Amino acid sequence: MPAVSKGDGMRGLAVFISDIRNCKSKEAEIKRINKELANIRSKFKGDKALDGYSKKKYVCKLLFIFLLGHDIDFGHMEAVNLLSSNKYTEKQIGYLFISVLVNSNSELIRLINNAIKNDLSSRNPTFMCLALHCIANVGSREMAEAFAGEIPRILVAGDTMDSVKQSAALCLLRLYKTSPDLVLMGEWTSRVVHLLNDQHMGVVTAAISLITCLSQKNPDEFKTCVSLAVSRLSRIVSSASTDLQDYTYYFVPAPWLSCKLLRLLQCYPPPEDGAVKGRLVECLETILNKAQEPPKSKKVQHSNAKNAILFEAISLIIHYDSEPNLLVRACNQLGQFLQHRETNLRYLALESMCTLASSEFSHEAVKTHIETVINALKTERDVSVRQRAADLLYAMCDRSNAKQIVAEMLSYLETADYSIREEMVLKVAILAEKYAVDYSWYVDTILNLIRIAGDYVSEEVWYRVIQIVINRDDVQGYAAKTVFEALQAPACHENMVKVGGYILGEFGNLIAGDPRSSPLVQFNLLHSKFHLCSVPTRALLLSAYIKFINLFPETKSTIQEVLRSDSQIRNSDVELQQRAVEYLKLSSIASTDVLATVLEEMPPFPERESSILAKLKKKKGPGAVSVNELEEGKREAGELNGGGERGGDSSAISTPSPSADLLGLRAGHPVTAAAPSAGSLLVDVFSETGFIHYGRLMLLIFLRTHERTITKPVPFLAVPACLSASHTLLSLALRFVCKNNGVLFENQLLQIGIKSEYRQNLGRIYLFYGNKTSVQFVTFTTTLNVQSKPVEPLIEGGAQVQQVINIECLTDFSDAPLLNIKFRYGGALQNLTLKLPVTINKFFQPTEMASHDFFQRWKQLSQPQQEAQKIFKASHAMDTEVLKAKLLGLGMALLENVDPNPENFVCAGVIQSKAQQVGSLLRLEPNAQAQMYRLTVRSSKDTVSKRLCELLAEQF
Amino acid sequence: MPHLLGFYLPRQGKLRLQKWYVPLSDKEKKKITRELVQTVLARKPKMCSFLEWRDLKIVYKRYASLYFCCAIEDQDNELITLEIIHRYVELLDKYFGSVCELDIIFNFEKAYFILDEFLLGGEAQETSKKNVLKAIEQADLLQEVRSLATA
């Protein structure tokens, strides 16, 4: 064909493009473009009506400018005008502009749709095709609304030209993808399916894309396409290379159509009809056979087209997963490609084999290629190919070859590209765990992993090895010995220090018999790494040290010295400082028994999904792992992780909350769950202090003393002195039902201030112990109910010490925790017991609702036990504003305009506890004349109604 | 189905033609283009023609100074996509008669028209070279007839 007359006479356009190309700089280009834009704008605005040719030329220039990457904000109207031109090229440029620069301007869309409508009904096939192309390119919802009904008719009409049918099919596909609800095939279904039989190959090629998409969504309606597709495929596969004339591509008959047919069949299970199935199997065999024939051309296009069909056929074979013979043949074919000189083929063979590896029929056959794949991992020059090889090794791994594959992957890791290291590390960790027969191998592998690629070992990986070591007592001694040896290396990765610290802290005693790894040697080894580590690791090491004190009393003085050193106890990092202070006190105050309880060996971790698998899942890496494999891995991981037989144990003891990481090291977990039986309230001990096991402590306590010396004591309040050796001030707590801050207690010596905050089911209480005297308080201790834990034992005269208590509401409760305070003041023992003002209403979440909703819910809570009622005498003045303030302080939403009687108050809220949420409604009816109240509380839990009623009756 | 098709010069990384088959904002398109140009230009010769990119697969091939590049979905066939690129190049070559970059610059609208005849909505509409060119020829003819008629 001769070269086309350039620009069809649009000389202006050619000149403009040349000018742009001649621009020496970006600035010059912009200048030229702005000049042109100004010119076009003035032409469009000018009085003189432009002829079609000029309009076309300017619209085309605008398009060119847009495609260069500049914004265009005018010219749309002129482009729309071109659509209704009866000159083909003008129309064509108009459509192109609209396709590239659609504008959601509704006025324009209406005009565009009008023009399209005219062209569709013009019966001129070239115009119809232009209109259809435009719809397919824009594919907007507005267009679907306008044309989704019309196009199926065009598609199946007997007198429609082939080229129009082709455009109509793909146009409909595009509309179906944007607005499936608007494209209804209904009565057309069967005729559309029969397009597979059309004589014109182009029509079949276009229609099959539509049919495939529709089949995926409505497989039943379209299932007749299976037999039609098989017979079409059969005809193509058995045709001679010249039969299909122009649809033969480099001696391969209809490669695009063949691939699409094979793709369509993958939407369905194997054909049930024996004859159809037989014919299909024949096709697949023929395709496999052809792969063995000598090529008909040396051109790469020939082999690509041929192999495209082959890979699609293999996909179908894998999809069916029911023909062992074909699966094995497919595998052998891919095996040949593994050593092909074309990189593309090696890549695709590795990728395809990954899916074959998961079929039970071909798994063994895939495994025979292990050496080739390992070789690919070592020698491929393209990282994306090596990545595929690593994926395949992962997929073909089983018990029989795990050691070899893991070893190869480990050695590859030493030189692996940075981009894939993290994923490789995860895969090695998973395989090592999944196929561990003996756990010493597992431990060795993970430690090697940390040695080789420590930077890429995520938290999940080293958490997991610790979980497993804790849960398997047969490997603990070996693990301790191995980490001890690994830590001997002069430069070892910080992750190694973490694992080492944790494991020696737990199981160092198992190797302490050997003088080469005596307690002090172990401690010195760990401590030699301390100063090179980051804060979280140091924090972990401090916890290991306190564990050492429990394991090896002989190390106590050495470790206390370390803890006492300025670099610890005055560390600028608050976490480290706090640990040093707390551990030092713990080790010096607590008795051996208490120490042994608090620092007991960690209990087995509950069975749960491997955190590593979860991470890999999230990554959803290329060829990562199929869902099945993951599930399998999960099962096996569960087994390994302590299994069901230990499940009973773990429910009785503290279980880390699922959101908490296994060491509780991450910040932001102020509260850890306690044993469910331990009571309704929980305050965690040593929150964030690492692997101190505190599950067996009955109830509360925490231990965070931030010593903060306040130079000016809190101003005193004149309160009647009540100083006696011991007294109980339980009722004081009731003052705090409706407020959160204030003075909890005060006498001549001591003032205790309280500040508390609650969010959902969590709370935090700050207690401020102020020494009002000028003499120090010594042996100052506070005890919460059952458990005691020292605060800073000295409070200087005039100073204040702060204590923080973290609280989680597990379920509803009625008894507040008791706080016992003892200290010596000038030799006399002082003893106080206070009720902490923690009441159930603190965990209210206010709920706003309208009158209608309120009464509907009120009625729903009509069972007698859900309601609690009290009638009582007012103990304070019945001031509306005061009542309102109190009710608001209660934490519920005070609902206005709900109760028909404006004197009454109604409130609604939900109590947030870990176990459940308890919705509660309240109604308070004051009777001013009688100075009485009637209080009614309804909630979904009887104990809550009762408790709320009791609490509130004291408040008014 | 391809998400987009584009080709560009290696050194300037200038996009000569782009066709998007999924609706995206201009901003997103520019971002993707930039990222893609970088990724593909970083590939060395002899490397595999496929690569993973975000959750898509990129199939690319270089013809003289131009890179042709397709983004396809996970289940799509890489090799047949490679031949889609080749067939398009053949169509351009046949139409312009030994196509060169300048043809595509000066007749960019023709490059788009040919593409629309060959691929529509990202799917192959007509794979026969003869049929595609016949459609374009007819259009050209129509144009000449009209030009004559109005002359």
PDB file of C-alpha atoms in Angstrom, chain A residues 133 175 224 289 386 402 844 849 866:
ATOM      1  CA  HIS A 133     -16.181   2.121  18.831  1.00  0.00           C
ATOM      2  CA  LEU A 175     -20.963  -1.951  28.765  1.00  0.00           C
ATOM      3  CA  THR A 224     -24.536 -24.755  25.890  1.00  0.00           C
ATOM      4  CA  ASN A 289       1.596 -33.629  20.129  1.00  0.00           C
ATOM      5  CA  ARG A 386      14.705 -16.627  39.603  1.00  0.00           C
ATOM      6  CA  ALA A 402      12.240 -30.318  52.387  1.00  0.00           C
ATOM      7  CA  PHE A 844     -20.873   3.400  79.432  1.00  0.00           C
ATOM      8  CA  MET A 849     -31.928   7.876  70.201  1.00  0.00           C
ATOM      9  CA  GLN A 866     -34.271  -7.157  83.133  1.00  0.00           C
TER      10      GLN A 866
END
